[in-house]
Amino acid sequence: MTRYFADEHPPYSRLEAKPFFESLSNREKHYAHYMSRASFEGTRVIVAQTNPNAVPIYILILEIFRDDKTGGMVNVEQLAAKSGVSKESFEQFLQYSAQFLGNLSNYKSFGDEKFIPRLPVEDLKKIVEAAGARLSLETQQEIYNVEKNTLLGFPEDGHLSGYYSSDMTKADIRLVQDFLEEHKIEPLNTRIFKTNEGYKVVTASGNVADSRKYALSNGKELEISFGDFQKEMQKVSENIRQAAAYSANEHQTDMLEAYYESFTTGSVEAHMESQRHWLKDIGPNVETNIGFIETYRDPQGVRAEWEGFVAMVNKEQTIKFGNLVDQAPTFVSRLPWPSTFERETINKPDFTSLEVLAFATGGVPAGINIPNYTNITQVLGSKNVSLGNVISAQSPDEKFPFIKQCDLDLYRKYRNPSFEVQVGTHELGHGTGKLFTEDADGKLNFDKEMVENPLTPGKTVQTWYKPGQTFNSIFKAIASSYEECRAECIALTLSHHKDILDIFGYRDQEAEDVVYVMYLNMARAGLMALEFYDPEAKKWGQAHMQGRYAIFNVMLKAGQDFVVIEKTDDGSLEINMDRSKIRSVGAPAVADFLAKLQIYKATADEKEGTQFYLDATSVPEDWKSIRDIVLRSKQPRKVFVQGNTFIENEQVVLKEYDPSALGMIQSMVERRV
């Protein structure tokens, strides 16, 4: 049971945004304010998509800490005294509440594992009573129960999913998904529930349209309805409408119109149109994107979680990324696959360094490459975004297990700089690589008589994406992790080149140190990834970490003692990397692995590609002792405390909060979502 306890002392980091926000005009501040509100109005959608049973916990936490008279934060000291619980118990409740709000669920956004409070249930009841709130038996059980559904995943496997009712089997899910694909119905903003008649697909939208009913091949009925998360989608749409009065140009105006249509009607096609306009809006002072975007949490890999962000451009850093993009054709030509497997025209992405003002999500990333619609990115390209204040956020209490003592100072010095280079080339990597496709008219985007598959010398490409198929729909559950792994491999394959390091201002010995720390950090991340692997379920709980483990595996198997894991006298582990062999051993091994990832992806070879990836991410049975050491050494993940904007006397002001559990709670209470 103790393995599920909330972190005792997680590091809290404030996303510093004030200097960049204050540089905006009043019009831009209003635009940022309303788009921030639109993003955060989807907060309860995120909670429910992760765990519908956690929505009452979210409501309870806000009830406990919100002063009904002022709408602000209660006097926490008075609440603690009135409850009569010990100082330690009350602090544990603060920590649980802050971590719940940081993850927007009682499941970790990084790892998908349930966490519970460290205080006894009797003390929780006293705090609830002192606040004048009510704790139902069902909510109490949801908070504390770890006997079942402790991981997110397929209900059939004993896991929890917010996208499917608990009685939906994998066969049920595949049956419905096959029908949706056949009829070209996008599933991104949907959930599925079993009914007496068959199945019901509910679509997120502010309006409720007439439902549609179909007969499935098994004789059951499929109903497709609208109005899921209706209240939230209406509020999102209202704020988007208000933001439109402050748009900077016609691209933003057209984008907001498409957003409004998408969130009111549930149209994914309208959201695709918003992304086309968004891609045309190059280099705005305020950057924002919103919608059902990433499919990490859906075990089927096709339904997306709500998210929205608003950020300001860091112009100095963006110049570096602009230089990276300007030379993208040169860098992409170095990737380890034939030119026939690369896009005919490299659509140079708009690459920007941003400082986050607001990010409605359960886990703030360090970088983004969107949109995720391949039918758009293959034609129009994508935007790459590096989130500077996420990368630079540090905690003085942070520790770095598995790094040798002699490497520690160097690691601390260059961890963030090397990560900046890695994020830049990683996000650039997402926009590379051709997918072989067939359109509705039977036309192929490649010559099937001439294009040879490098994995089957002498034979041409035999498989490709048929009409309506996408990478996610073909590779399903592993798609997100597979693509993150591919992008990480691209970062390691490109970043050691001198001209790329020059762009970021690293030369000579410093450049070599940056490369070494980047590879060392990836090896450490791969080792730490074992924390997110469940050996009983044989299931990975986090897409990025599964991919990083695969790369760590490649490094270990590269040979010539390039990477060796050694046990220390105190029973811990150390990563011993021969930095002189990065370019001669490590990088070639990663590049060879990367080539296979790209070829399987390009050719829609789900069977071989899936087996290849599962083999690369399988954890040997005899690694149990290594995983036990990793678990003993695990560090709490950062909790990011974000600010809020308010309109006062027609001016938009930004309020930031203390980087602490109380600051996290106060920010959510005053956000009022």
XYZ file of C-alpha atoms in Angstrom:
673
model
C 0.000 0.000 0.000
C 2.830 2.431 0.801
C 3.987 2.357 -2.844
C 0.847 4.320 -3.705
C 1.378 7.117 -1.186
C 1.497 10.646 -2.601
C 5.003 12.110 -2.705
C 6.080 13.426 0.666
C 8.137 16.435 -0.426
C 7.760 17.024 -4.169
C 9.596 20.011 -5.652
C 7.269 22.865 -6.578
C 8.295 25.208 -9.391
C 6.608 28.418 -10.419
C 6.301 28.914 -14.168
C 7.802 32.399 -14.271
C 5.970 34.369 -16.950
C 5.584 37.935 -15.678
C 8.445 39.674 -17.578
C 7.225 38.285 -20.900
C 3.559 38.932 -20.095
C 4.271 42.540 -19.163
C 5.939 43.088 -22.545
C 2.610 42.461 -24.315
C 0.242 45.211 -25.443
C -3.096 45.528 -23.651
C -4.814 43.982 -26.700
C -2.439 41.002 -26.629
C -2.980 40.608 -22.886
C -6.739 40.405 -23.424
C -6.247 37.802 -26.146
C -3.971 35.799 -23.830
C -6.454 36.112 -20.963
C -9.463 34.757 -22.849
C -7.512 31.939 -24.480
C -6.130 30.994 -21.045
C -9.669 30.901 -19.720
C -10.787 28.826 -22.705
C -7.989 26.349 -22.024
C -8.676 26.041 -18.297
C -12.441 25.675 -18.774
C -11.571 22.162 -19.957
C -10.033 21.278 -16.584
C -12.902 19.021 -15.506
C -12.794 17.329 -18.904
C -9.209 16.272 -18.197
C -10.156 14.974 -14.738
C -13.035 12.916 -16.132
C -11.062 11.609 -19.110
C -8.418 10.292 -16.723
C -10.770 8.948 -14.064
C -14.491 9.814 -14.005
C -14.597 8.735 -10.348
C -12.098 11.480 -9.482
C -14.380 14.385 -10.393
C -15.993 14.364 -6.894
C -12.486 14.497 -5.364
C -11.681 17.571 -7.454
C -14.917 19.223 -6.342
C -14.290 18.258 -2.704
C -10.784 19.788 -2.646
C -12.083 23.065 -4.056
C -14.977 23.086 -1.553
C -12.590 22.591 1.351
C -10.209 25.392 0.389
C -12.590 27.937 -1.177
C -14.131 30.701 0.918
C -17.762 30.873 -0.208
C -18.042 34.543 0.768
C -15.002 35.851 -1.105
C -14.493 33.123 -3.700
C -10.833 33.112 -2.683
C -8.739 30.924 -0.415
C -9.894 30.072 3.099
C -7.733 30.861 6.088
C -5.761 27.620 6.092
C -4.397 28.053 9.612
C -7.900 28.444 11.011
C -9.089 25.401 9.042
C -6.202 23.316 10.398
C -6.907 24.402 13.972
C -10.646 23.790 13.625
C -10.088 20.275 12.255
C -8.102 19.236 15.320
C -5.757 16.985 13.356
C -2.008 17.019 13.878
C 0.217 19.426 11.968
C 1.710 16.460 10.115
C -1.680 15.107 9.030
C -2.855 18.475 7.776
C 0.374 18.925 5.839
C -0.123 15.513 4.239
C -3.587 16.563 3.146
C -2.165 19.753 1.631
C 0.388 17.680 -0.263
C -2.225 15.238 -1.561
C -4.512 18.067 -2.642
C -1.735 19.953 -4.417
C -0.555 16.818 -6.224
C -4.106 15.947 -7.228
C -4.539 19.430 -8.688
C -1.135 19.265 -10.350
C -1.999 15.961 -12.041
C -5.697 16.826 -12.433
C -6.492 13.361 -11.134
C -5.592 10.841 -8.465
C -3.490 9.121 -11.143
C -0.024 10.425 -11.950
C 0.181 12.219 -15.280
C 3.652 10.726 -15.647
C 3.277 7.033 -14.981
C -0.522 6.563 -14.941
C -0.428 5.020 -11.444
C -2.873 5.847 -8.676
C -1.729 7.737 -5.590
C -3.435 8.105 -2.203
C -3.056 10.408 0.827
C -0.617 9.634 3.614
C -3.005 10.790 6.355
C -5.511 8.378 7.982
C -9.064 8.457 6.684
C -10.282 9.562 10.140
C -8.194 12.740 9.860
C -9.475 13.388 6.349
C -13.042 13.196 7.666
C -12.213 15.744 10.381
C -10.792 18.194 7.828
C -13.826 17.782 5.576
C -16.181 18.340 8.506
C -14.255 21.411 9.655
C -14.600 22.879 6.157
C -18.352 22.290 6.145
C -18.050 19.973 3.153
C -19.342 16.420 2.688
C -17.373 13.231 2.065
C -19.484 10.464 0.531
C -18.569 6.824 1.070
C -17.986 6.415 -2.671
C -15.538 9.325 -2.754
C -13.764 8.085 0.365
C -13.293 4.665 -1.233
C -12.061 6.224 -4.471
C -9.488 8.253 -2.555
C -8.066 5.336 -0.558
C -8.785 2.086 -2.405
C -5.728 0.466 -4.060
C -7.035 -3.086 -4.314
C -8.022 -2.679 -7.956
C -7.697 -0.274 -10.896
C -4.358 1.120 -9.744
C -3.160 1.664 -13.331
C -4.721 3.299 -16.356
C -5.334 0.956 -19.274
C -7.851 -1.469 -20.754
C -10.692 -2.341 -18.325
C -10.442 -5.961 -19.505
C -6.912 -6.105 -18.063
C -8.114 -4.923 -14.658
C -7.129 -1.315 -15.303
C -9.073 1.941 -15.396
C -9.910 4.094 -18.401
C -11.896 7.292 -18.636
C -12.538 6.633 -22.312
C -14.465 3.350 -21.955
C -17.081 1.978 -19.589
C -15.733 -0.760 -17.336
C -17.631 -3.482 -19.209
C -16.034 -2.673 -22.577
C -13.714 -5.484 -23.736
C -10.860 -5.058 -26.186
C -12.981 -6.872 -28.768
C -15.808 -4.365 -28.180
C -13.398 -1.458 -28.601
C -11.916 -2.886 -31.800
C -15.380 -3.558 -33.234
C -16.480 0.036 -32.705
C -13.150 1.439 -33.862
C -13.226 -0.581 -37.079
C -16.687 0.815 -37.817
C -15.558 4.401 -37.151
C -12.535 3.973 -39.405
C -14.637 2.430 -42.175
C -17.051 5.370 -42.040
C -14.220 7.916 -41.608
C -15.531 9.133 -38.233
C -12.713 10.679 -36.185
C -12.605 9.355 -32.583
C -10.354 12.026 -31.020
C -13.056 13.781 -28.974
C -15.143 10.713 -28.119
C -15.716 8.157 -25.378
C -17.461 4.754 -25.675
C -20.004 3.164 -23.351
C -21.772 -0.182 -23.499
C -25.585 -0.074 -23.571
C -28.373 -2.662 -23.511
C -28.726 -2.280 -27.267
C -25.002 -2.279 -28.023
C -22.651 0.723 -27.765
C -22.813 4.482 -27.477
C -20.099 6.817 -28.753
C -20.406 10.190 -27.023
C -18.839 13.239 -28.677
C -17.677 16.353 -26.806
C -19.630 19.410 -27.948
C -21.404 22.466 -26.610
C -24.497 21.769 -28.684
C -26.599 18.609 -28.653
C -27.418 17.405 -32.167
C -29.609 14.478 -33.073
C -27.880 11.177 -32.435
C -27.209 8.743 -35.262
C -27.729 4.986 -35.037
C -26.058 2.239 -37.038
C -26.139 -1.552 -37.157
C -22.820 -3.292 -36.495
C -21.573 -6.545 -37.988
C -22.382 -8.426 -34.770
C -26.022 -7.311 -34.922
C -25.632 -4.792 -32.082
C -26.580 -1.132 -32.373
C -24.073 1.735 -32.359
C -25.370 5.158 -31.365
C -23.251 8.258 -31.975
C -24.380 11.184 -29.822
C -23.254 14.739 -29.051
C -23.142 16.926 -25.952
C -20.495 15.111 -23.913
C -18.884 17.662 -21.560
C -21.516 20.110 -22.805
C -21.161 22.671 -20.007
C -17.381 22.778 -20.293
C -17.419 23.020 -24.106
C -19.910 25.893 -23.946
C -17.638 27.834 -21.595
C -14.618 27.080 -23.782
C -16.501 28.385 -26.816
C -17.686 31.521 -24.985
C -14.116 32.484 -24.121
C -12.916 31.772 -27.657
C -15.646 34.092 -28.937
C -14.432 36.817 -26.574
C -10.805 36.257 -27.588
C -11.772 36.830 -31.227
C -12.333 40.531 -30.483
C -8.605 40.801 -29.736
C -7.100 38.659 -32.517
C -3.998 40.089 -34.174
C -4.688 39.115 -37.777
C -7.022 37.249 -40.115
C -5.256 33.926 -39.499
C -6.057 34.133 -35.788
C -9.625 35.230 -36.542
C -10.173 32.308 -38.919
C -8.524 29.924 -36.439
C -10.839 31.036 -33.636
C -13.901 30.692 -35.851
C -12.891 27.104 -36.618
C -12.230 26.416 -32.924
C -15.663 27.780 -32.062
C -17.322 25.546 -34.637
C -15.369 22.497 -33.500
C -16.144 22.861 -29.803
C -19.800 23.743 -30.283
C -20.593 21.051 -32.873
C -17.999 18.374 -32.039
C -16.530 18.521 -35.563
C -12.973 17.206 -35.789
C -12.897 18.456 -39.391
C -13.425 21.985 -38.058
C -10.544 21.459 -35.629
C -8.355 20.339 -38.535
C -9.289 23.584 -40.293
C -8.274 25.561 -37.187
C -4.845 23.969 -37.366
C -4.425 24.960 -41.027
C -5.041 28.591 -40.053
C -2.810 28.214 -36.994
C 0.100 27.039 -39.155
C -0.247 30.172 -41.296
C 0.034 32.433 -38.244
C 3.823 32.631 -38.167
C 5.627 34.064 -35.153
C 2.773 35.709 -33.188
C 3.658 37.444 -29.917
C 1.034 35.286 -28.188
C 0.982 31.637 -29.243
C -1.892 29.358 -28.318
C -3.344 26.000 -29.245
C -6.294 24.147 -27.805
C -8.330 20.994 -28.261
C -8.263 17.220 -27.964
C -4.621 16.790 -28.899
C -2.539 13.927 -27.456
C -3.566 10.266 -27.356
C -1.150 9.096 -24.636
C -3.794 8.128 -22.054
C -6.113 6.107 -24.309
C -4.962 2.449 -24.176
C -6.242 2.102 -27.749
C -4.135 5.126 -28.737
C -6.784 6.963 -30.781
C -8.763 9.134 -28.317
C -7.203 12.378 -27.167
C -6.988 14.278 -23.904
C -8.114 17.883 -23.651
C -5.351 20.466 -23.408
C -4.775 24.116 -24.150
C -1.837 26.444 -23.758
C -1.061 30.145 -24.027
C 2.493 31.414 -24.121
C 4.619 34.418 -25.023
C 7.508 34.332 -27.473
C 11.066 34.447 -26.143
C 12.514 36.309 -29.112
C 16.175 35.800 -28.211
C 15.823 32.039 -27.912
C 13.591 31.857 -30.979
C 16.418 33.193 -33.142
C 18.390 30.017 -32.346
C 15.487 27.790 -33.289
C 14.924 29.843 -36.434
C 18.497 29.138 -37.482
C 17.895 25.436 -36.830
C 14.819 25.503 -39.061
C 16.562 27.470 -41.818
C 19.066 24.649 -42.185
C 16.509 21.850 -41.661
C 16.950 20.337 -45.170
C 20.666 19.862 -44.501
C 20.091 18.286 -41.099
C 17.225 16.065 -42.243
C 19.358 14.726 -45.098
C 21.628 13.169 -42.440
C 18.879 10.936 -41.093
C 19.531 7.223 -41.667
C 16.967 6.378 -44.342
C 16.854 6.726 -48.127
C 15.510 9.944 -49.644
C 12.478 7.951 -50.841
C 11.463 7.620 -47.184
C 11.587 11.383 -46.600
C 8.990 13.930 -47.602
C 9.538 15.304 -51.107
C 9.398 18.849 -49.763
C 10.544 19.549 -46.244
C 7.976 21.948 -44.866
C 10.122 24.059 -42.621
C 8.365 24.197 -39.274
C 7.738 27.409 -37.384
C 10.067 26.844 -34.436
C 9.529 29.075 -31.442
C 10.790 29.319 -27.903
C 7.881 30.165 -25.629
C 7.375 31.113 -22.015
C 4.212 29.450 -20.723
C 1.494 31.682 -19.315
C -1.122 28.933 -19.015
C -1.153 25.240 -19.795
C -4.307 23.287 -19.034
C -3.002 19.751 -18.782
C -2.219 17.100 -16.220
C 1.488 17.211 -17.093
C 3.255 20.210 -18.633
C 5.703 19.106 -21.379
C 9.048 20.715 -22.251
C 8.331 20.865 -25.965
C 5.538 20.314 -28.447
C 5.260 19.452 -32.122
C 1.747 19.886 -33.464
C -0.679 19.418 -35.120
C -0.894 15.643 -34.916
C -2.960 15.363 -38.097
C -0.628 13.685 -40.591
C -2.856 14.678 -43.502
C -2.035 18.293 -42.584
C 1.601 18.011 -41.524
C 2.590 16.024 -44.616
C 1.398 19.000 -46.691
C 1.726 22.123 -44.534
C 4.360 21.089 -41.989
C 4.085 21.732 -38.273
C 4.991 24.118 -35.493
C 7.743 23.171 -33.107
C 7.550 24.765 -29.691
C 10.153 24.736 -26.940
C 8.794 25.809 -23.549
C 11.665 27.749 -22.026
C 10.334 28.337 -18.525
C 9.500 24.626 -18.228
C 13.014 23.586 -19.249
C 14.680 26.118 -16.954
C 12.447 25.460 -13.922
C 14.649 24.094 -11.163
C 14.381 23.102 -7.565
C 17.326 23.459 -5.153
C 16.335 20.144 -3.558
C 16.571 18.130 -6.795
C 18.860 15.085 -6.667
C 20.361 13.071 -9.527
C 20.781 9.391 -8.655
C 22.808 7.068 -10.935
C 25.227 9.822 -12.026
C 28.844 9.143 -10.991
C 30.268 11.557 -8.455
C 32.973 12.644 -10.907
C 30.267 13.564 -13.473
C 27.880 15.303 -11.090
C 29.121 18.907 -11.379
C 29.306 18.665 -15.168
C 25.842 17.096 -15.268
C 24.325 19.860 -13.145
C 26.000 22.547 -15.258
C 24.937 21.255 -18.676
C 21.733 19.341 -18.000
C 19.428 22.219 -18.963
C 21.560 23.497 -21.888
C 21.831 19.985 -23.341
C 18.114 19.449 -22.839
C 17.412 22.624 -24.817
C 19.378 21.235 -27.767
C 17.679 17.867 -27.360
C 14.182 19.370 -27.277
C 14.930 21.448 -30.371
C 16.116 18.519 -32.471
C 13.481 16.196 -30.983
C 10.630 18.473 -32.024
C 12.233 18.998 -35.431
C 12.310 15.210 -35.719
C 8.559 14.870 -35.287
C 8.118 16.666 -38.596
C 10.327 14.299 -40.580
C 9.710 11.065 -42.419
C 7.300 10.164 -45.181
C 4.251 7.961 -44.753
C 3.358 5.869 -47.795
C -0.358 6.407 -48.411
C -3.183 5.608 -50.779
C -5.976 8.147 -51.238
C -9.682 7.516 -51.765
C -9.161 7.393 -55.534
C -6.543 4.664 -55.246
C -3.645 7.020 -55.979
C -0.372 6.307 -54.164
C 2.075 8.974 -53.044
C 5.014 6.734 -54.043
C 6.018 4.446 -56.904
C 5.326 0.941 -55.610
C 7.270 -0.558 -58.518
C 10.438 1.398 -57.719
C 10.674 2.215 -53.985
C 12.744 -0.468 -52.273
C 12.299 -1.419 -48.630
C 15.777 -1.230 -47.006
C 14.799 -3.983 -44.556
C 14.066 -6.404 -47.422
C 16.841 -5.727 -49.973
C 15.778 -6.322 -53.551
C 12.074 -6.082 -52.696
C 9.816 -3.083 -53.065
C 7.492 -1.650 -50.412
C 4.596 -4.045 -49.915
C 2.460 -2.287 -47.297
C 1.129 1.261 -46.906
C -1.663 3.293 -45.318
C -5.008 2.663 -46.971
C -7.693 5.400 -47.254
C -8.786 6.594 -43.810
C -5.905 4.916 -41.992
C -3.434 6.883 -39.875
C -0.296 6.008 -37.949
C -2.293 6.072 -34.693
C -5.117 3.914 -36.031
C -2.666 1.305 -37.337
C -0.106 1.193 -34.489
C -2.777 1.877 -31.841
C -1.599 1.532 -28.245
C 2.131 1.863 -28.964
C 1.813 4.718 -31.476
C 2.494 7.595 -29.066
C 5.447 5.920 -27.381
C 6.837 4.714 -30.720
C 6.775 8.244 -32.163
C 8.307 9.801 -29.043
C 11.091 7.234 -29.212
C 11.648 8.018 -32.902
C 11.947 11.745 -32.132
C 14.365 11.122 -29.238
C 16.517 8.988 -31.536
C 16.556 11.796 -34.095
C 17.747 14.189 -31.381
C 20.660 11.900 -30.489
C 21.449 11.244 -34.154
C 21.625 14.925 -35.120
C 22.661 16.838 -32.000
C 26.297 15.782 -31.921
C 26.980 17.540 -35.245
C 29.156 20.652 -34.936
C 26.925 22.945 -37.013
C 23.883 22.207 -34.832
C 25.828 22.794 -31.635
C 27.105 26.072 -33.163
C 23.524 27.274 -33.589
C 22.972 26.955 -29.841
C 26.263 28.679 -29.082
C 28.268 25.649 -27.971
C 31.748 25.153 -29.379
C 34.957 23.260 -28.694
C 35.137 21.581 -25.265
C 31.840 23.025 -24.114
C 30.133 21.490 -27.159
C 31.642 18.106 -26.296
C 30.420 18.449 -22.703
C 26.909 19.280 -23.895
C 26.847 16.172 -26.129
C 28.154 13.965 -23.325
C 25.573 15.221 -20.819
C 22.800 14.785 -23.410
C 23.693 11.120 -23.951
C 24.276 10.594 -20.236
C 20.911 12.172 -19.426
C 19.174 9.902 -21.946
C 20.820 6.828 -20.416
C 19.768 7.977 -16.947
C 16.206 8.623 -18.156
C 16.100 5.132 -19.670
C 17.239 3.559 -16.419
C 14.789 5.638 -14.379
C 12.049 4.578 -16.807
C 11.872 1.257 -14.981
C 9.872 3.128 -12.342
C 7.070 3.372 -14.918
C 7.073 -0.313 -15.833
C 4.729 -2.726 -14.068
C 6.363 -6.186 -14.160
C 3.157 -7.981 -13.161
C 1.017 -6.381 -15.858
C 4.049 -6.157 -18.201
C 2.802 -2.677 -18.999
C 4.482 0.674 -19.469
C 2.753 3.618 -17.823
C 4.359 6.495 -19.700
C 4.957 6.902 -23.445
C 8.144 8.991 -23.284
C 9.759 6.777 -20.659
C 9.042 3.590 -22.578
C 10.788 5.185 -25.564
C 13.757 6.301 -23.465
C 14.119 2.808 -22.035
C 14.310 1.476 -25.610
C 17.170 3.888 -26.378
C 18.933 2.975 -23.129
C 18.627 -0.661 -24.195
C 20.210 0.210 -27.553
C 23.094 1.940 -25.773
C 23.692 -1.055 -23.515
C 23.700 -3.431 -26.476
C 25.931 -1.217 -28.624
C 28.931 -3.076 -27.230
C 32.551 -2.015 -26.713
C 31.632 -1.020 -23.146
C 30.011 2.168 -24.412
C 27.507 2.097 -21.534
C 27.863 -0.133 -18.495
C 25.701 -0.175 -15.365
C 27.726 -0.768 -12.225
C 26.612 -1.462 -8.675
C 28.077 0.797 -6.000
C 29.278 -0.122 -2.529
C 26.137 1.377 -0.996
C 23.853 -0.828 -3.113
C 22.911 1.805 -5.675
C 23.761 1.996 -9.388
C 26.025 4.174 -11.509
C 26.039 4.791 -15.240
C 29.495 4.436 -16.711
C 29.554 5.928 -20.223
C 32.682 6.101 -22.379
C 32.312 9.590 -23.813
C 35.050 8.955 -26.385
C 32.771 6.414 -28.104
C 29.619 8.546 -28.501
C 30.193 9.253 -32.198
C 31.853 5.933 -33.060
C 29.636 3.483 -31.131
C 26.635 5.121 -29.447
C 25.335 7.376 -32.215
C 25.612 4.701 -34.976
C 23.717 2.185 -32.797
C 20.932 4.705 -32.169
C 20.822 5.641 -35.863
C 20.455 1.996 -36.914
C 17.575 1.563 -34.462
C 16.026 4.807 -35.705
C 16.133 3.664 -39.328
C 14.070 0.585 -38.506
C 11.537 2.661 -36.551
C 11.056 4.983 -39.503
C 10.790 2.225 -42.128
C 8.154 0.275 -40.188
C 6.233 3.512 -39.574
C 6.477 4.688 -43.193
C 5.229 1.387 -44.582
C 2.381 0.901 -42.079
C 3.978 -2.424 -41.148
C 2.108 -2.799 -37.885
C 2.951 -6.473 -37.369
C 6.736 -6.259 -37.711
C 6.948 -2.731 -36.289
C 5.002 -3.592 -33.169
C 7.040 -6.719 -32.507
C 10.272 -4.790 -33.073
C 9.241 -2.097 -30.580
C 7.931 -4.504 -27.966
C 11.198 -6.448 -28.170
C 13.159 -3.224 -27.712
C 11.116 -2.236 -24.663
C 10.844 -5.627 -22.990
C 12.356 -5.780 -19.513
C 14.279 -8.975 -18.651
C 12.975 -10.983 -15.709
C 16.385 -10.781 -14.017
C 16.188 -6.981 -13.966
C 13.885 -7.098 -10.952
C 16.736 -6.201 -8.590
C 17.717 -3.269 -10.813
C 14.147 -2.029 -10.886
C 13.946 -2.360 -7.086
C 16.991 -0.058 -6.785
C 15.399 2.419 -9.209
C 12.210 2.457 -7.133
C 14.180 3.052 -3.930
C 15.978 5.963 -5.584
C 13.021 7.575 -7.365
C 12.625 11.310 -7.034
C 9.276 13.113 -6.834
C 8.267 14.781 -10.087
C 8.058 18.583 -10.211
C 4.692 20.212 -9.604
C 4.324 23.351 -11.719
C 2.447 26.250 -10.165
C 0.850 28.469 -12.807
C -0.454 31.997 -12.483
C -3.890 33.439 -13.269
C -4.932 36.489 -15.251
C -7.733 38.833 -14.170
C -9.351 41.864 -15.786
C -9.303 44.910 -13.515
C -10.431 48.319 -14.800
C -10.163 47.099 -18.389
C -6.555 46.075 -17.786
C -5.353 42.461 -17.641
C -3.168 41.652 -14.644
C -1.194 38.501 -13.933
C -1.097 37.041 -10.447
C 1.580 34.476 -9.675
C 1.711 32.173 -6.654
C 4.190 30.771 -4.199
C 5.886 27.576 -5.439
C 4.441 25.383 -2.700
C 1.510 23.105 -1.981
C -0.487 26.082 -0.714
C 0.408 28.116 -3.798
C -0.738 25.285 -6.054
C -4.071 24.994 -4.239
C -4.634 28.758 -4.172
C -3.974 29.067 -7.908
C -6.667 26.477 -8.646
C -9.151 27.934 -6.149
C -8.818 31.389 -7.714
C -8.996 29.967 -11.230
C -12.616 28.971 -10.497
C -13.023 26.182 -13.035
